[in-house]
Amino acid sequence: MMLAMGRRLKAIECFLRRWVSSRPDPELTALRYNVKRGSYAVPNDTHVAFFEKLLGPGGVITDSQECDAYNVDWLKIVKGSSRLVLRPRSTEEVSAVLRYCDERRLALCPQSGNTSLVGGSVPVFDEIVLSMRLMDRIIHTDELAGVVVCEAGCVLQRLDEHLSGRDLMMPIDLGAKGSCLIGGNVSTNAGGLRLLRYGNLHGNVLGLEAVMANGNVIDCLNTLKKDNTGYHLKHLFIGSEGTLGVVTKLAIQCPNLPKAINVAFLGLRDFKKVLETYRLAKGELSEILSSCEMMDRVSMDIAEQALGLKNPLASENDFYMLIETSGSQLSHDEEKVKAFLEKVMELGIVDDGTVTSDPSKIQKIWEVRERLAEAMSKEHYLFKYDISLPLSEFYSIVAVLKDHLKDCDVRYITGFGHLGDGNLHVQVLTSDYDAKVNARLEPFIFEYTSKMRGSISAEHGIGFKKAKFLRYSKDESAIELMRNMKRAMDPNGILNPYKVFT
Amino acid sequence: MKGLRTSIIQEKKRTEFVIMEDYKFLFKVVLVGNAGVGKTCLVRRFTQGLFPPGQGATIGVDFMIKTVEVENEIVKLQIWDTAGQERFRSITQSYYRSAHALILVYDISCQPTFDCLPDWLREIEEYASNKVLRILVGNKIDREDREIPTHVGEDFAQRHGMYFLETSAKEAENVERLFMEIAAELMEQARCKELPRYEQNTTSLNGKTTSIGDAGICGCSRLS
Ligand SMILES: Nc1nc2c(ncn2[C@@H]2O[C@H](COP(=O)(O)OP(=O)(O)O)[C@@H](O)[C@H]2O)c(=O)[nH]1
Ligand SMILES: [Mg+2]
């Protein structure tokens, strides 16, 4: 059983080498989206000399080829033209950089693992990239309380490995765990595969340290589970996508590593059955249910074709579900899972499936789900939407889009996602960026989502790509307050400009 | 069966979602036996009508539903294909208990798979209901290098009160028949005396040792 616990560790070795889409770099964002540069200073040699002195060897990158790795996003849908990347090693250095930039009105793009799916982590113009990668110390682990304190640049997977040796785990898990950094996760309030069980980062971040635009360090690095003193300022930095400050340290609540994990992978005939299975899973597996994911047939086909992954089932199905349980007693959990499976089969909901507690098989099953974004962007341009919808309307958007795009040159339309969290990822795959498809999709899909009272960005954030559409999910009154907060905390607007707001 | 039906109907009352399918009987069939004897191939042959080229060893448990018709009745077979490896055995234990039929498979061209049968039987005795329908299957009869003569398998089955059948998943020999006769036999049992209700009350299996022993004698001739 010890083996089962480490399943995630092995699972993602492949993500450690950052995969790169085989498609060429995209056109410059500023050109493709016709963006107007803000009135910021242009970084020059004097600035570079200052930063070189401040950050020392390895702290400054100006080589244009090296810079480009920081200019292009993971999906290759946006590209900036920064010629200056800074790599601070401490909070003090971050503070000094920000103070210097604020005084000179130099714009900055804070960057973690650069795994944003909405163009939030790369510059739009020549913003200085502030890479948090070198701030990767794990400062303290409290095994009894289940708290880890670390710097923002720790790779999520490394934290999870560190914790698993202490019978703990990170409360967050996502496909990009091998390259994403915890500071980026927190700054975007990333969701992922464990949200169903452990909740989102607003609950799991106990405290944090952040640097404001003017260089002031805000110390909210509380490690207590309960602390109702004063304003809960940490929340300002969770999910604000680096526009209000740069997160430098974190204290995170870590649940115990489950002793038993079971994964069932199911094949289903229609979406109604998917919903019914979820309903039954909640009822039958309540306290041990830790994930409930779904994907459609096309998603599976693409995973098989693009990455050579294997369908865990021998049959082809219109829908697949991945249901994971995490508990403290394998035999008890197996009993519950088996009873659940018998029930869904007796009711004619599920026709085919496989269930296992074997770590290597669990890993293989998860890999199919976790690498879908990679599979889809490998050979295609990906119009990717991450929306929350009421469950009853969850999948109908795919049919709506198929109809809406029927005269466009679209390769595939796919849907998969965190069913248990009401969060669907909708993808429209084209051979290359296609302005006609773009115009047809946006704002259509946001209008549709808004009409259904859904959210236009469930977990990926607003970034650059969705900034224009914020109003579809936020009332004008809320956006106005956001603007006021931005002005108060970053009056010169140097932090991650062109993102979140337009 | 009655128990199952009621529970489905209750389920239906509780929710608008539930899809009540039109079937009279649902039987749980579990396949066990050493790794590599052809359990997965037998299931694939029966459910999909094919002989899979080089699929990996089963890990965990695969399950599927196959709907068949027996004497004009819709019968659903819920088939559980288990992993034969020692290290996964604990997984399958809970699956024995609710089985209506257990198919114990060996490979007629591989003596060790036959030699392991007593081990499997012990496990079956320990975990399965004593009313479970037990079928011994010698698979891979298409192979030239037979090591276990038919009568040796037959004898073993008879001694242990099991039905017996030889099959080839590869050549589709006796595979359909295997599952169809199981369905027919279970339906017969269900009709005459109502199947034991495993889930609701295990204590109701009051040490009565009728069905298997009795069925075994006639069963052997019937299936083989
Ligand atoms: N010749 C022959 N080979 C078979 C037959 N059934 C299965 N096999 C082969 O035996 C191996 C193991 O089959 P598999 O179904 O995975 O066995 P399991 O571990 O019991 O599920 C595979 O290489 C199959 O191709 C059969 O009827 N005849
Ligand atoms: Mg097998």
mmCIF file of N, CA, C and O in Angstrom, chain B residues 8 22 24 36-37 40 51 56 66 68 72-73 78 102-103 111 116 129 131 141 154 167 182 192 202 206 209 211 223:
data_model
loop_
_atom_site.group_PDB
_atom_site.id
_atom_site.type_symbol
_atom_site.label_atom_id
_atom_site.label_comp_id
_atom_site.label_asym_id
_atom_site.label_seq_id
_atom_site.Cartn_x
_atom_site.Cartn_y
_atom_site.Cartn_z
ATOM 1 N N ILE B 8 -33.923 -1.605 -7.169
ATOM 2 C CA ILE B 8 -33.919 -0.751 -8.358
ATOM 3 C C ILE B 8 -35.154 0.139 -8.374
ATOM 4 O O ILE B 8 -35.088 1.324 -8.671
ATOM 5 N N ASP B 22 -34.975 -2.463 -19.276
ATOM 6 C CA ASP B 22 -35.971 -3.504 -19.371
ATOM 7 C C ASP B 22 -35.326 -4.882 -19.371
ATOM 8 O O ASP B 22 -35.147 -5.489 -20.412
ATOM 9 N N LYS B 24 -35.101 -8.720 -17.031
ATOM 10 C CA LYS B 24 -35.690 -9.509 -15.951
ATOM 11 C C LYS B 24 -34.623 -10.018 -15.011
ATOM 12 O O LYS B 24 -34.816 -10.105 -13.814
ATOM 13 N N GLY B 36 -2.638 -15.259 -17.692
ATOM 14 C CA GLY B 36 -2.211 -15.807 -18.971
ATOM 15 C C GLY B 36 -3.020 -16.989 -19.482
ATOM 16 O O GLY B 36 -2.752 -17.499 -20.564
ATOM 17 N N VAL B 37 -4.033 -17.432 -18.726
ATOM 18 C CA VAL B 37 -4.799 -18.595 -19.187
ATOM 19 C C VAL B 37 -5.843 -18.213 -20.235
ATOM 20 O O VAL B 37 -6.375 -19.085 -20.925
ATOM 21 N N THR B 40 -9.274 -12.865 -20.096
ATOM 22 C CA THR B 40 -9.640 -11.631 -20.794
ATOM 23 C C THR B 40 -10.044 -11.923 -22.229
ATOM 24 O O THR B 40 -11.009 -11.376 -22.744
ATOM 25 N N PHE B 51 -10.747 -11.609 -30.970
ATOM 26 C CA PHE B 51 -9.612 -12.141 -30.228
ATOM 27 C C PHE B 51 -8.541 -11.065 -30.235
ATOM 28 O O PHE B 51 -7.914 -10.808 -31.253
ATOM 29 N N GLY B 56 -2.241 -6.100 -22.924
ATOM 30 C CA GLY B 56 -1.438 -6.320 -21.728
ATOM 31 C C GLY B 56 -2.179 -7.154 -20.699
ATOM 32 O O GLY B 56 -3.374 -7.391 -20.816
ATOM 33 N N LYS B 66 -23.077 -7.562 -20.563
ATOM 34 C CA LYS B 66 -23.453 -8.110 -21.864
ATOM 35 C C LYS B 66 -24.903 -8.570 -21.749
ATOM 36 O O LYS B 66 -25.254 -9.329 -20.844
ATOM 37 N N VAL B 68 -27.995 -10.652 -23.101
ATOM 38 C CA VAL B 68 -28.289 -11.802 -23.957
ATOM 39 C C VAL B 68 -29.772 -12.160 -23.829
ATOM 40 O O VAL B 68 -30.468 -11.655 -22.952
ATOM 41 N N ASN B 72 -36.452 -16.196 -24.680
ATOM 42 C CA ASN B 72 -37.221 -14.964 -24.862
ATOM 43 C C ASN B 72 -37.189 -14.005 -23.680
ATOM 44 O O ASN B 72 -38.024 -13.115 -23.577
ATOM 45 N N GLU B 73 -36.269 -14.206 -22.791
ATOM 46 C CA GLU B 73 -36.120 -13.259 -21.675
ATOM 47 C C GLU B 73 -34.809 -12.489 -21.850
ATOM 48 O O GLU B 73 -33.808 -13.067 -22.274
ATOM 49 N N GLN B 78 -23.317 -9.540 -15.862
ATOM 50 C CA GLN B 78 -22.332 -8.565 -15.386
ATOM 51 C C GLN B 78 -21.048 -9.355 -15.176
ATOM 52 O O GLN B 78 -20.965 -10.183 -14.287
ATOM 53 N N LEU B 102 -18.975 -18.505 -10.948
ATOM 54 C CA LEU B 102 -17.524 -18.329 -10.950
ATOM 55 C C LEU B 102 -16.935 -19.212 -12.043
ATOM 56 O O LEU B 102 -17.161 -20.421 -12.061
ATOM 57 N N ILE B 103 -16.212 -18.598 -12.947
ATOM 58 C CA ILE B 103 -15.554 -19.376 -13.991
ATOM 59 C C ILE B 103 -14.079 -19.486 -13.623
ATOM 60 O O ILE B 103 -13.375 -18.477 -13.544
ATOM 61 N N GLN B 111 0.621 -27.012 -17.735
ATOM 62 C CA GLN B 111 0.389 -27.802 -16.524
ATOM 63 C C GLN B 111 0.312 -26.945 -15.246
ATOM 64 O O GLN B 111 -0.580 -27.151 -14.427
ATOM 65 N N CYS B 116 -2.454 -25.232 -10.140
ATOM 66 C CA CYS B 116 -2.867 -24.176 -9.203
ATOM 67 C C CYS B 116 -4.347 -24.254 -8.846
ATOM 68 O O CYS B 116 -4.809 -23.530 -7.967
ATOM 69 N N SER B 129 -19.927 -17.585 -1.968
ATOM 70 C CA SER B 129 -21.100 -18.261 -1.422
ATOM 71 C C SER B 129 -21.032 -19.728 -1.827
ATOM 72 O O SER B 129 -20.561 -20.072 -2.907
ATOM 73 N N LYS B 131 -23.397 -21.414 -2.667
ATOM 74 C CA LYS B 131 -24.406 -21.692 -3.701
ATOM 75 C C LYS B 131 -23.963 -21.218 -5.080
ATOM 76 O O LYS B 131 -24.701 -21.353 -6.045
ATOM 77 N N ILE B 141 -7.854 -24.780 -26.471
ATOM 78 C CA ILE B 141 -7.843 -26.109 -27.083
ATOM 79 C C ILE B 141 -7.397 -26.087 -28.542
ATOM 80 O O ILE B 141 -7.191 -27.127 -29.154
ATOM 81 N N GLU B 154 -11.983 -33.014 -16.706
ATOM 82 C CA GLU B 154 -13.341 -33.457 -16.421
ATOM 83 C C GLU B 154 -13.425 -34.112 -15.034
ATOM 84 O O GLU B 154 -14.326 -33.824 -14.252
ATOM 85 N N THR B 167 -12.540 -24.769 -24.037
ATOM 86 C CA THR B 167 -12.825 -23.660 -24.954
ATOM 87 C C THR B 167 -11.576 -23.253 -25.737
ATOM 88 O O THR B 167 -10.458 -23.612 -25.391
ATOM 89 N N ILE B 182 -24.375 -20.689 -18.819
ATOM 90 C CA ILE B 182 -24.373 -20.122 -17.470
ATOM 91 C C ILE B 182 -25.637 -19.295 -17.263
ATOM 92 O O ILE B 182 -26.332 -19.418 -16.259
ATOM 93 N N CYS B 192 -36.637 -21.618 -10.171
ATOM 94 C CA CYS B 192 -37.111 -22.643 -9.242
ATOM 95 C C CYS B 192 -37.042 -22.175 -7.809
ATOM 96 O O CYS B 192 -37.972 -22.288 -7.067
ATOM 97 N N THR B 202 -25.893 -11.764 4.543
ATOM 98 C CA THR B 202 -25.010 -12.897 4.318
ATOM 99 C C THR B 202 -25.400 -14.066 5.202
ATOM 100 O O THR B 202 -25.191 -15.215 4.850
ATOM 101 N N ASN B 206 -27.612 -20.116 5.008
ATOM 102 C CA ASN B 206 -27.529 -20.934 6.217
ATOM 103 C C ASN B 206 -26.964 -22.323 5.959
ATOM 104 O O ASN B 206 -27.670 -23.321 6.022
ATOM 105 N N THR B 209 -26.082 -26.825 1.651
ATOM 106 C CA THR B 209 -25.105 -27.121 0.609
ATOM 107 C C THR B 209 -25.771 -27.822 -0.556
ATOM 108 O O THR B 209 -25.313 -28.848 -1.030
ATOM 109 N N SER B 211 -27.155 -26.545 -3.950
ATOM 110 C CA SER B 211 -27.078 -26.340 -5.400
ATOM 111 C C SER B 211 -25.822 -26.869 -6.089
ATOM 112 O O SER B 211 -25.920 -27.573 -7.073
ATOM 113 N N LEU B 223 -22.776 -29.557 -19.471
ATOM 114 C CA LEU B 223 -21.960 -28.520 -20.108
ATOM 115 C C LEU B 223 -20.843 -29.090 -20.968
ATOM 116 O O LEU B 223 -20.356 -28.434 -21.862
#
